[in-house]
mmCIF file of C-alpha atoms and ligand atoms in Angstrom:
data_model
loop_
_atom_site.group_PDB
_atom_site.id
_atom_site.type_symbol
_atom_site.label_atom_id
_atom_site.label_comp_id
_atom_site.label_asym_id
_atom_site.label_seq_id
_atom_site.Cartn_x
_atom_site.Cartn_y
_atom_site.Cartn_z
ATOM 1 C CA UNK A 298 -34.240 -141.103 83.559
ATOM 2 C CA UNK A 299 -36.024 -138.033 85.434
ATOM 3 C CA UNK A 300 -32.464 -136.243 87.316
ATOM 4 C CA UNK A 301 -29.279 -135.346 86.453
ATOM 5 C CA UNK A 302 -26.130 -133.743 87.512
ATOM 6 C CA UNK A 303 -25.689 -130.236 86.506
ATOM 7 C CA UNK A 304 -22.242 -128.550 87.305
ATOM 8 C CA UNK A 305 -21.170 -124.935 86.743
ATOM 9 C CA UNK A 306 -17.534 -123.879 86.550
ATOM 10 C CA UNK A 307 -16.929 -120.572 88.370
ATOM 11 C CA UNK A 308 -13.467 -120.623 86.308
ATOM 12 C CA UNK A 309 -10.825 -117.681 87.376
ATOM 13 C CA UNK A 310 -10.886 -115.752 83.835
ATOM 14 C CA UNK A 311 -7.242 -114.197 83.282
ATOM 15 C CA UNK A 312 -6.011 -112.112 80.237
ATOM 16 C CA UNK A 313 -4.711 -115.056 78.726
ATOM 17 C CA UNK A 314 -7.413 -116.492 75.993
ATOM 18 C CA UNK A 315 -5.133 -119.743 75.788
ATOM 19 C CA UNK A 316 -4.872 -120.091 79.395
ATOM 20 C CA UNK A 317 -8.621 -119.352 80.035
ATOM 21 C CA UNK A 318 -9.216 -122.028 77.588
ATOM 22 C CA UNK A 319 -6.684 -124.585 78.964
ATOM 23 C CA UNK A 320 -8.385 -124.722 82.641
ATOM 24 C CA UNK A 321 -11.772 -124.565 81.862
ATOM 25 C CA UNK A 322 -11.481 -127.780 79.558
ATOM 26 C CA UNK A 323 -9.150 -129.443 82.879
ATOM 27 C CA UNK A 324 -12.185 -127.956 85.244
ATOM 28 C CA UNK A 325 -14.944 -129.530 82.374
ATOM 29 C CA UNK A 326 -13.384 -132.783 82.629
ATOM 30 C CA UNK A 327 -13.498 -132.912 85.834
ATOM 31 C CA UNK A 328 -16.695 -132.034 86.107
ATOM 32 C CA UNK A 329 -17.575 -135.429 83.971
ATOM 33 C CA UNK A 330 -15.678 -137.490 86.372
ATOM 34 C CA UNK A 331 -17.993 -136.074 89.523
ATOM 35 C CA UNK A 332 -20.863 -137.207 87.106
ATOM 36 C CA UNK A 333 -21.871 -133.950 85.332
ATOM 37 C CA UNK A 334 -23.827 -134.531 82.195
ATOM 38 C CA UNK A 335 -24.724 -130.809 81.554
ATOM 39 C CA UNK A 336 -21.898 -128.537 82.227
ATOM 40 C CA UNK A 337 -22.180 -124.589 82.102
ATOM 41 C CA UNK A 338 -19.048 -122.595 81.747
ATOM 42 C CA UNK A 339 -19.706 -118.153 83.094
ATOM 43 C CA UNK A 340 -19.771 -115.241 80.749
ATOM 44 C CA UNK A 341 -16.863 -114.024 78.948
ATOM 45 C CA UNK A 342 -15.052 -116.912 80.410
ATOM 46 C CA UNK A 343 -12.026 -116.428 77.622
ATOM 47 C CA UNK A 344 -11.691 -113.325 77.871
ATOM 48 C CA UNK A 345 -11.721 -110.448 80.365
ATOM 49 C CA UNK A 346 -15.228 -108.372 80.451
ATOM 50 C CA UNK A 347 -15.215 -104.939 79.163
ATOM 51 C CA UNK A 348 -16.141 -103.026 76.497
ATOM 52 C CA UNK A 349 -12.321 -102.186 75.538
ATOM 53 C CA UNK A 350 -11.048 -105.745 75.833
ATOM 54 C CA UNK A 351 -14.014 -107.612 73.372
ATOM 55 C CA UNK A 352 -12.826 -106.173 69.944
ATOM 56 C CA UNK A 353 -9.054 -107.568 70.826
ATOM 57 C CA UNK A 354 -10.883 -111.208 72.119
ATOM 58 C CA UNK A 355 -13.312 -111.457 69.877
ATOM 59 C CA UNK A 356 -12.917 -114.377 67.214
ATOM 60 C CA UNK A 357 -15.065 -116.079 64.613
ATOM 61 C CA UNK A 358 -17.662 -119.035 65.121
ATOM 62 C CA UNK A 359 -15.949 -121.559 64.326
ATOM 63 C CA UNK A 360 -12.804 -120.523 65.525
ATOM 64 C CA UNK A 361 -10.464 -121.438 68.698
ATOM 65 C CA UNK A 362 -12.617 -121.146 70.988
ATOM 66 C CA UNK A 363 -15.501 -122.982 69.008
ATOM 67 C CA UNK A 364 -12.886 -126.003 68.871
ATOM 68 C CA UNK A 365 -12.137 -126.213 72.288
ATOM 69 C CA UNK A 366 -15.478 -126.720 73.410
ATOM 70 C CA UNK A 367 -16.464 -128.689 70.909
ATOM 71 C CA UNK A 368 -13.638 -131.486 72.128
ATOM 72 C CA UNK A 369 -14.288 -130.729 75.771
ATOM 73 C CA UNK A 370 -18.024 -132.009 75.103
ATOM 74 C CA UNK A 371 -17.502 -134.714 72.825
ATOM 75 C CA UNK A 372 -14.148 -136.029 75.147
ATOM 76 C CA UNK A 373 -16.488 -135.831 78.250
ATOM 77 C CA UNK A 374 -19.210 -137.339 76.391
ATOM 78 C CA UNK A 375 -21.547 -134.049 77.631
ATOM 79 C CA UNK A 376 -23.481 -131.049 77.301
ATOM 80 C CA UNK A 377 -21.572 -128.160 77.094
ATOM 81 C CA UNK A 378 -22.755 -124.687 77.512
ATOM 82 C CA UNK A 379 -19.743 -122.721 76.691
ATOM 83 C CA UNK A 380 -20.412 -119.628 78.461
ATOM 84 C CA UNK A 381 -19.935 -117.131 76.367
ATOM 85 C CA UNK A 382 -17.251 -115.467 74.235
ATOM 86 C CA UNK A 383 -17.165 -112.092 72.362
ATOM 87 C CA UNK A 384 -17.665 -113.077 68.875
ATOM 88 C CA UNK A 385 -16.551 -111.392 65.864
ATOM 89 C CA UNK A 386 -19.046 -111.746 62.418
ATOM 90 C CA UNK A 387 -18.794 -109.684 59.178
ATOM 91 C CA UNK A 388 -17.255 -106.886 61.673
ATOM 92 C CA UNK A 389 -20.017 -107.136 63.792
ATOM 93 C CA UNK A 390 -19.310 -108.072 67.797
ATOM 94 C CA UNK A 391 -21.848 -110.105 69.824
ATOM 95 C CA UNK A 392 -21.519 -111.302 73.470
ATOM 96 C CA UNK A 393 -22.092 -115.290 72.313
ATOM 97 C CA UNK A 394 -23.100 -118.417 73.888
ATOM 98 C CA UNK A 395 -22.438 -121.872 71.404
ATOM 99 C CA UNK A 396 -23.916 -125.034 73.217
ATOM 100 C CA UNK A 397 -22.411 -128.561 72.104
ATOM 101 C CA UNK A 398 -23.954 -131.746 72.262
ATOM 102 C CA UNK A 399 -22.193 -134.678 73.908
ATOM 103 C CA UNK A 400 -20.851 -135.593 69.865
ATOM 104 C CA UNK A 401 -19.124 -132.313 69.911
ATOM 105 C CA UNK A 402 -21.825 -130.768 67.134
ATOM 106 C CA UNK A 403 -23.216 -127.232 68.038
ATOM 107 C CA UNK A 404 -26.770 -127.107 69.322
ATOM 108 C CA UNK A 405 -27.316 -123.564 69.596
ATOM 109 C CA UNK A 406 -25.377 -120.259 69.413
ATOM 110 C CA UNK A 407 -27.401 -117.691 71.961
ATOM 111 C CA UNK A 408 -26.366 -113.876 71.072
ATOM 112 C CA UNK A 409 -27.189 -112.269 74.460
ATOM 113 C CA UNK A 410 -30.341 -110.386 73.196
ATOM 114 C CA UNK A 411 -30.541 -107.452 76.206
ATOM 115 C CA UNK A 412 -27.478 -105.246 76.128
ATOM 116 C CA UNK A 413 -26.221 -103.917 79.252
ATOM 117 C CA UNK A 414 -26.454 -100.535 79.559
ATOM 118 C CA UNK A 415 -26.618 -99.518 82.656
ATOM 119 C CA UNK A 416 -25.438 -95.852 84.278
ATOM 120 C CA UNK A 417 -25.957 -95.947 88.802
ATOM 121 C CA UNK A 418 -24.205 -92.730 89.377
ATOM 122 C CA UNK A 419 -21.634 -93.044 92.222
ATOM 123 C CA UNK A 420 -21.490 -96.519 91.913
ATOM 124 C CA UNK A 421 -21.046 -98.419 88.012
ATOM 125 C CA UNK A 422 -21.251 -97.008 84.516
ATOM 126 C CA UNK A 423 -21.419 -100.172 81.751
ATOM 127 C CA UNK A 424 -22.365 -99.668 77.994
ATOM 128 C CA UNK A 425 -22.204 -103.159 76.366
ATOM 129 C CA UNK A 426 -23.769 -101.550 73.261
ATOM 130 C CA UNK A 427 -20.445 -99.026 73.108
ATOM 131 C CA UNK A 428 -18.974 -102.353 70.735
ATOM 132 C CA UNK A 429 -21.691 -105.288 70.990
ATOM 133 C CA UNK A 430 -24.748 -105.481 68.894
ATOM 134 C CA UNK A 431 -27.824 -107.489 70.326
ATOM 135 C CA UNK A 432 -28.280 -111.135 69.068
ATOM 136 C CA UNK A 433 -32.352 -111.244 67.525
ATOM 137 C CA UNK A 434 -32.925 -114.930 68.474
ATOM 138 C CA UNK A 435 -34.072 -117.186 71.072
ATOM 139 C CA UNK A 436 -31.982 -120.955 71.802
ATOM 140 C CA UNK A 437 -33.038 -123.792 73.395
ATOM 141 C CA UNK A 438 -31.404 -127.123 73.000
ATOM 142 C CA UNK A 439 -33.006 -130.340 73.825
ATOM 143 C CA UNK A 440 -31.353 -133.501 76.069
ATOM 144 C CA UNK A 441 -32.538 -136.667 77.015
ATOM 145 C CA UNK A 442 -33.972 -135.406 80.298
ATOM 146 C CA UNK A 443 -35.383 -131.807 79.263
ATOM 147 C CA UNK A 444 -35.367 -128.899 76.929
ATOM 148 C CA UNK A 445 -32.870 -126.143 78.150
ATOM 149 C CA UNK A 446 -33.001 -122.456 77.520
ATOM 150 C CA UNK A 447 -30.020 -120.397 77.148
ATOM 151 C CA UNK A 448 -29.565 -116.734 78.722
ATOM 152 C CA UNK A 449 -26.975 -114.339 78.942
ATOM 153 C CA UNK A 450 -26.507 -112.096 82.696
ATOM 154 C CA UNK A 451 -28.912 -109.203 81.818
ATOM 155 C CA UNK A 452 -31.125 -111.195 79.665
ATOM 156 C CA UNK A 453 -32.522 -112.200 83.275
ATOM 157 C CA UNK A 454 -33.927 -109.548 84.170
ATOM 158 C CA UNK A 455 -36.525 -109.426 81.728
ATOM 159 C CA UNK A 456 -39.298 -112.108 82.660
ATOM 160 C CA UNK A 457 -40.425 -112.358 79.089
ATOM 161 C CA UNK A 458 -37.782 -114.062 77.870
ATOM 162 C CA UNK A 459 -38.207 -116.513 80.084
ATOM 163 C CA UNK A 460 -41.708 -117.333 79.913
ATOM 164 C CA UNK A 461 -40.841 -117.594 76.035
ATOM 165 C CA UNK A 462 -38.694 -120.406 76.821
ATOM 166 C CA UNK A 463 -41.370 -121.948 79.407
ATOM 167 C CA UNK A 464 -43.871 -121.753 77.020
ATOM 168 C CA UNK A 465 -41.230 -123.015 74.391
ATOM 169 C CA UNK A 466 -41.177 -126.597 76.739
ATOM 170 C CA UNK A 467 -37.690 -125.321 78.884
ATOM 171 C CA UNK A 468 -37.766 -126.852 82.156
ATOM 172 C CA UNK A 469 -33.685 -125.441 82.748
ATOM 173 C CA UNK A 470 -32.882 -121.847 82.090
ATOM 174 C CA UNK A 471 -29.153 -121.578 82.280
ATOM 175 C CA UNK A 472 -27.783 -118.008 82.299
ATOM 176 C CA UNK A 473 -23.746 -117.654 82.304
ATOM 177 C CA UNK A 474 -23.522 -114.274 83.784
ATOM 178 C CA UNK A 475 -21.448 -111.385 85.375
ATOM 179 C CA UNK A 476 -23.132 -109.283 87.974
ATOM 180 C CA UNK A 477 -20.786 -107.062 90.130
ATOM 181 C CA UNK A 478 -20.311 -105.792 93.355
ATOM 182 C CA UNK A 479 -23.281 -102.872 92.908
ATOM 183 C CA UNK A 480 -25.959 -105.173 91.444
ATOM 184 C CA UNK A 481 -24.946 -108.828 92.584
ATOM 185 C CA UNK A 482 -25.160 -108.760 96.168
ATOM 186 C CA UNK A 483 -28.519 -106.502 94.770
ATOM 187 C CA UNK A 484 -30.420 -108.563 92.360
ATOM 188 C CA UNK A 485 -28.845 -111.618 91.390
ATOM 189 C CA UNK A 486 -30.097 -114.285 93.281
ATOM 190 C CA UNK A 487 -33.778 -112.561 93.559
ATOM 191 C CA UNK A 488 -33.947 -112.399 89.694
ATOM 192 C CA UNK A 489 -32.929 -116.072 89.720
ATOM 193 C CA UNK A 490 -35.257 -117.108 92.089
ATOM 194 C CA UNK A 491 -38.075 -115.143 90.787
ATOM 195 C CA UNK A 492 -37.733 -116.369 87.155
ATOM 196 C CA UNK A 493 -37.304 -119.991 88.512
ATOM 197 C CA UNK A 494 -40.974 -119.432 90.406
ATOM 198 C CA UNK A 495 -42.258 -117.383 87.352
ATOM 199 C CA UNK A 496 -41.851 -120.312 85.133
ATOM 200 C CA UNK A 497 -42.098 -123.356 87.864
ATOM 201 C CA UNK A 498 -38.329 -124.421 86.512
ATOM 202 C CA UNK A 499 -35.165 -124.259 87.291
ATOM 203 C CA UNK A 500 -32.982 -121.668 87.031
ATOM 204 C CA UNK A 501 -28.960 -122.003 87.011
ATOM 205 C CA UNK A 502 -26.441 -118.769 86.689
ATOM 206 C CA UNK A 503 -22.495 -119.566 85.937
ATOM 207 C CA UNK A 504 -20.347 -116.382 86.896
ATOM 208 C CA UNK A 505 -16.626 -115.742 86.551
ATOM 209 C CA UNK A 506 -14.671 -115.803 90.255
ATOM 210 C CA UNK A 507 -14.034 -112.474 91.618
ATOM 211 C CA UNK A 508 -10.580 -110.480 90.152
ATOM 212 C CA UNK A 509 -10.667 -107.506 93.092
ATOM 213 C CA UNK A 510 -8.104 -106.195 90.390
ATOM 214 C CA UNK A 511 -10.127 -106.405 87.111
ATOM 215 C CA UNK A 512 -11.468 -103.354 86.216
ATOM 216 C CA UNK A 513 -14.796 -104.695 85.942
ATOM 217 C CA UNK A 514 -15.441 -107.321 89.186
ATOM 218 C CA UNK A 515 -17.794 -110.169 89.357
ATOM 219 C CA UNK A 516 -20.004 -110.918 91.994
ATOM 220 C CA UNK A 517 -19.088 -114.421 91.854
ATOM 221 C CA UNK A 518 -22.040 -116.831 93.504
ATOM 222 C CA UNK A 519 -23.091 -118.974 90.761
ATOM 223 C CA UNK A 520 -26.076 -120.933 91.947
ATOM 224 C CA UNK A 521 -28.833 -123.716 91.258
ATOM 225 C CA UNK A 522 -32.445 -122.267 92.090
ATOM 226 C CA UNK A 523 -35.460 -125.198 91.639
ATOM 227 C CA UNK A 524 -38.756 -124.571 90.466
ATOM 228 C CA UNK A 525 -40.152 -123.923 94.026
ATOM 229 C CA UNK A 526 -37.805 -121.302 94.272
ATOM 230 C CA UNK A 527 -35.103 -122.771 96.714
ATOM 231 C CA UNK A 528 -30.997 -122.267 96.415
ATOM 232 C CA UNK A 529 -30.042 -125.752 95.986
ATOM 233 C CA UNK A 530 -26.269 -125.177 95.236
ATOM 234 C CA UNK A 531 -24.027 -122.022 95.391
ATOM 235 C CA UNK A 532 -20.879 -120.838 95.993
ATOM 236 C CA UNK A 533 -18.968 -117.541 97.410
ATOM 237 C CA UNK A 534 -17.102 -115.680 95.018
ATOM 238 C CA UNK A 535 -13.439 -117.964 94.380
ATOM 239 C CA UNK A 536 -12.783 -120.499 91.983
ATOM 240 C CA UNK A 537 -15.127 -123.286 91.649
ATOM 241 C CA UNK A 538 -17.571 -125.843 90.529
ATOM 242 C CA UNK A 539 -20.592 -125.806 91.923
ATOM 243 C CA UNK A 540 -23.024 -129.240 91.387
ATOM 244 C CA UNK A 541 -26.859 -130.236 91.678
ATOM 245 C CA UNK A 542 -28.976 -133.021 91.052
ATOM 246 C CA UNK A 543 -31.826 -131.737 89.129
ATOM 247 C CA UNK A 544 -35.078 -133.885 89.370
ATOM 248 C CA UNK A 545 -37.440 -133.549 86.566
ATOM 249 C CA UNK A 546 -40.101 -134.765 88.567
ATOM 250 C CA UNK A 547 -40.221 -131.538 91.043
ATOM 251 C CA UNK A 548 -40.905 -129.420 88.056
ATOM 252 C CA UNK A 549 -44.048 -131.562 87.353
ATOM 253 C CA UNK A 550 -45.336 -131.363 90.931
ATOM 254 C CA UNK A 551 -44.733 -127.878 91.744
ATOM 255 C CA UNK A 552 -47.022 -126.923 88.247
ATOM 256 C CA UNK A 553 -49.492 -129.796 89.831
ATOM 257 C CA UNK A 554 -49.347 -128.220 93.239
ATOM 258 C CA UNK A 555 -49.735 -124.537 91.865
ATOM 259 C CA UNK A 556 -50.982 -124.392 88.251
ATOM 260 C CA UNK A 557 -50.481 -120.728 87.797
ATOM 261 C CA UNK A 558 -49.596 -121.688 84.077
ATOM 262 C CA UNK A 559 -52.110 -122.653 83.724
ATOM 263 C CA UNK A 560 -54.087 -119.505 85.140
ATOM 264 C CA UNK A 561 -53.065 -117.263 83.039
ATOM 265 C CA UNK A 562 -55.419 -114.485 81.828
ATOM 266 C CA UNK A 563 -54.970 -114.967 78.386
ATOM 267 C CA UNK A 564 -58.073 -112.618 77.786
ATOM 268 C CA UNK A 565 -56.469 -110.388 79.675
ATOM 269 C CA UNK A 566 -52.398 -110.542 79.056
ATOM 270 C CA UNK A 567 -50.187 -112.462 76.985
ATOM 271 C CA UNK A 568 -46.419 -113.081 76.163
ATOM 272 C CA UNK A 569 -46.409 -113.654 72.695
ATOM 273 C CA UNK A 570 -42.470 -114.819 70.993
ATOM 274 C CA UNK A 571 -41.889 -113.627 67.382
ATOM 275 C CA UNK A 572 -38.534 -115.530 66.874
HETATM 276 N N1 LIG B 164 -23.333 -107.858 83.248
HETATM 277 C C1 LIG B 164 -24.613 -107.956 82.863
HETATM 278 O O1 LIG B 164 -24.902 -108.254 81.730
HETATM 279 C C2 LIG B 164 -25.735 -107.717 83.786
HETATM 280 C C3 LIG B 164 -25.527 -107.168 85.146
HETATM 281 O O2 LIG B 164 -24.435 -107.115 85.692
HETATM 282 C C4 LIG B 164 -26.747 -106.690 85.803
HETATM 283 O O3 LIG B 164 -27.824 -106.820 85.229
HETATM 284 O O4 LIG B 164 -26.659 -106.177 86.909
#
């Protein structure tokens, strides 16, 4: 088999870690029923995003949130990339993605590696590194249909990391993400789209839904980019689950059609990964 349905749950995140939890495995399943067999969940999707709330969320791998998904996949019979979670280890906090297969085992656990520190005067101040430490590591998790590289938000905007995963066989970057209302409307779907044509793959990014009375608030507009570089699902900024058949097969033709892989000027330039 060459396509399958991907789905990605724009899921309302409250203060409530139980009720966070709760609706995304009721939006998961239904997800399966529409015929999902990878399903992406957003960023921080159990727990509120900012720097003052992830010490107070933040819980150990395994832990609740580690069992949750774990059911949610295996019950579904899915891929589940669990968006992520602040995670709490030997007193260190991470911003963390775990990925279960469709037994409920955990595939890969993606520490976003790019903090987000970020200072546009006027307009938004963020310092993930204020409580988070940087993950060192790159994941990837392989399915029957293709090898899948995990990202989280501002790990996109730095094109290395995604040729890595290119070059590591990835033919599905998935990035559960939180842009906001300075840099979403911005950047977000131009990074997408340019790392989907970077790489000749395709791209998907899973945010929260918009909370005009969070302190911090998403941009919302989780989408499905293909390897030529066209939208092929999105969604405004409420609650939702946005779907797309993904079809191996374009990836193939668009690197036949325009082999700037493999064009490369290795003389010249390279990417090299050292993890
Ligand atoms: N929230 C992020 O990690 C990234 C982001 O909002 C941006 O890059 O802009």
């Amino acid at each position: 088999m060459t396509s399958f349905r991907l789905a990605l749950i724009q899921l309302a995140v409250t203060a409530s870690k139980s009720d966070n939890l709760a609706r995304a495995t009721k939006f998961v399943r239904e997800a399966a029923t529409n015929g999902a067999k990878i399903v992406a969940l957003p960023e921080c999707f159990n727990s509120p995003y900012g720097t003052k709330y992830f010490p107070t969320y933040a819980e150990k791998i395994p832990g609740q949130s580690t069992e949750a998904l774990s059911s949610a996949a295996k019950d579904n019979n899915i891929f589940l990339i669990g968006g992520s979670i602040p995670e709490e280890d030997e007193g260190t906090l991470y911003n963390t993605c775990m990925v279960f297969g469709p037994d409920g085992h955990m595939l890969a656990k993606h520490r976003k590696v790019h903090l987000f520190d970020i200072d546009i005067p006027g307009k938004i101040r963020f310092q993930e590194s204020e409580t988070l430490s940087p993950g060192n590591s790159f994941s990837c998790f392989d399915t029957a249909d293709c090898k899948v590289g995990v990202g989280i938000c501002y790990d996109i905007r730095f094109a290395e990391l995604g040729q890595v995963y290119a070059d590591k066989g990835c033919k599905l970057i998935v990035y559960p993400g939180a842009f906001n209302m300075t840099t979403g409307p911005a950047h977000w779907e131009l990074l997408q789209r340019a790392r989907a044509l970077d790489n000749q793959l395709y791209v998907a990014t899973v945010s929260p839904a918009r909370d005009d009375s969070a302190g911090y608030v998403a941009w919302g507009h989780s989408t499905v980019v293909s390897p030529w570089g066209d939208v092929l699902a999105t969604t405004d900024h409420q609650e939702a689950i946005v779907y797309a058949d993904i079809d191996m097969k374009r990836v193939e033709e668009v690197r036949e059609q325009i082999p700037v892989r493999r064009q490369k000027r290795k003389d010249l330039y390279e990417v090299v990964s050292k993890g």
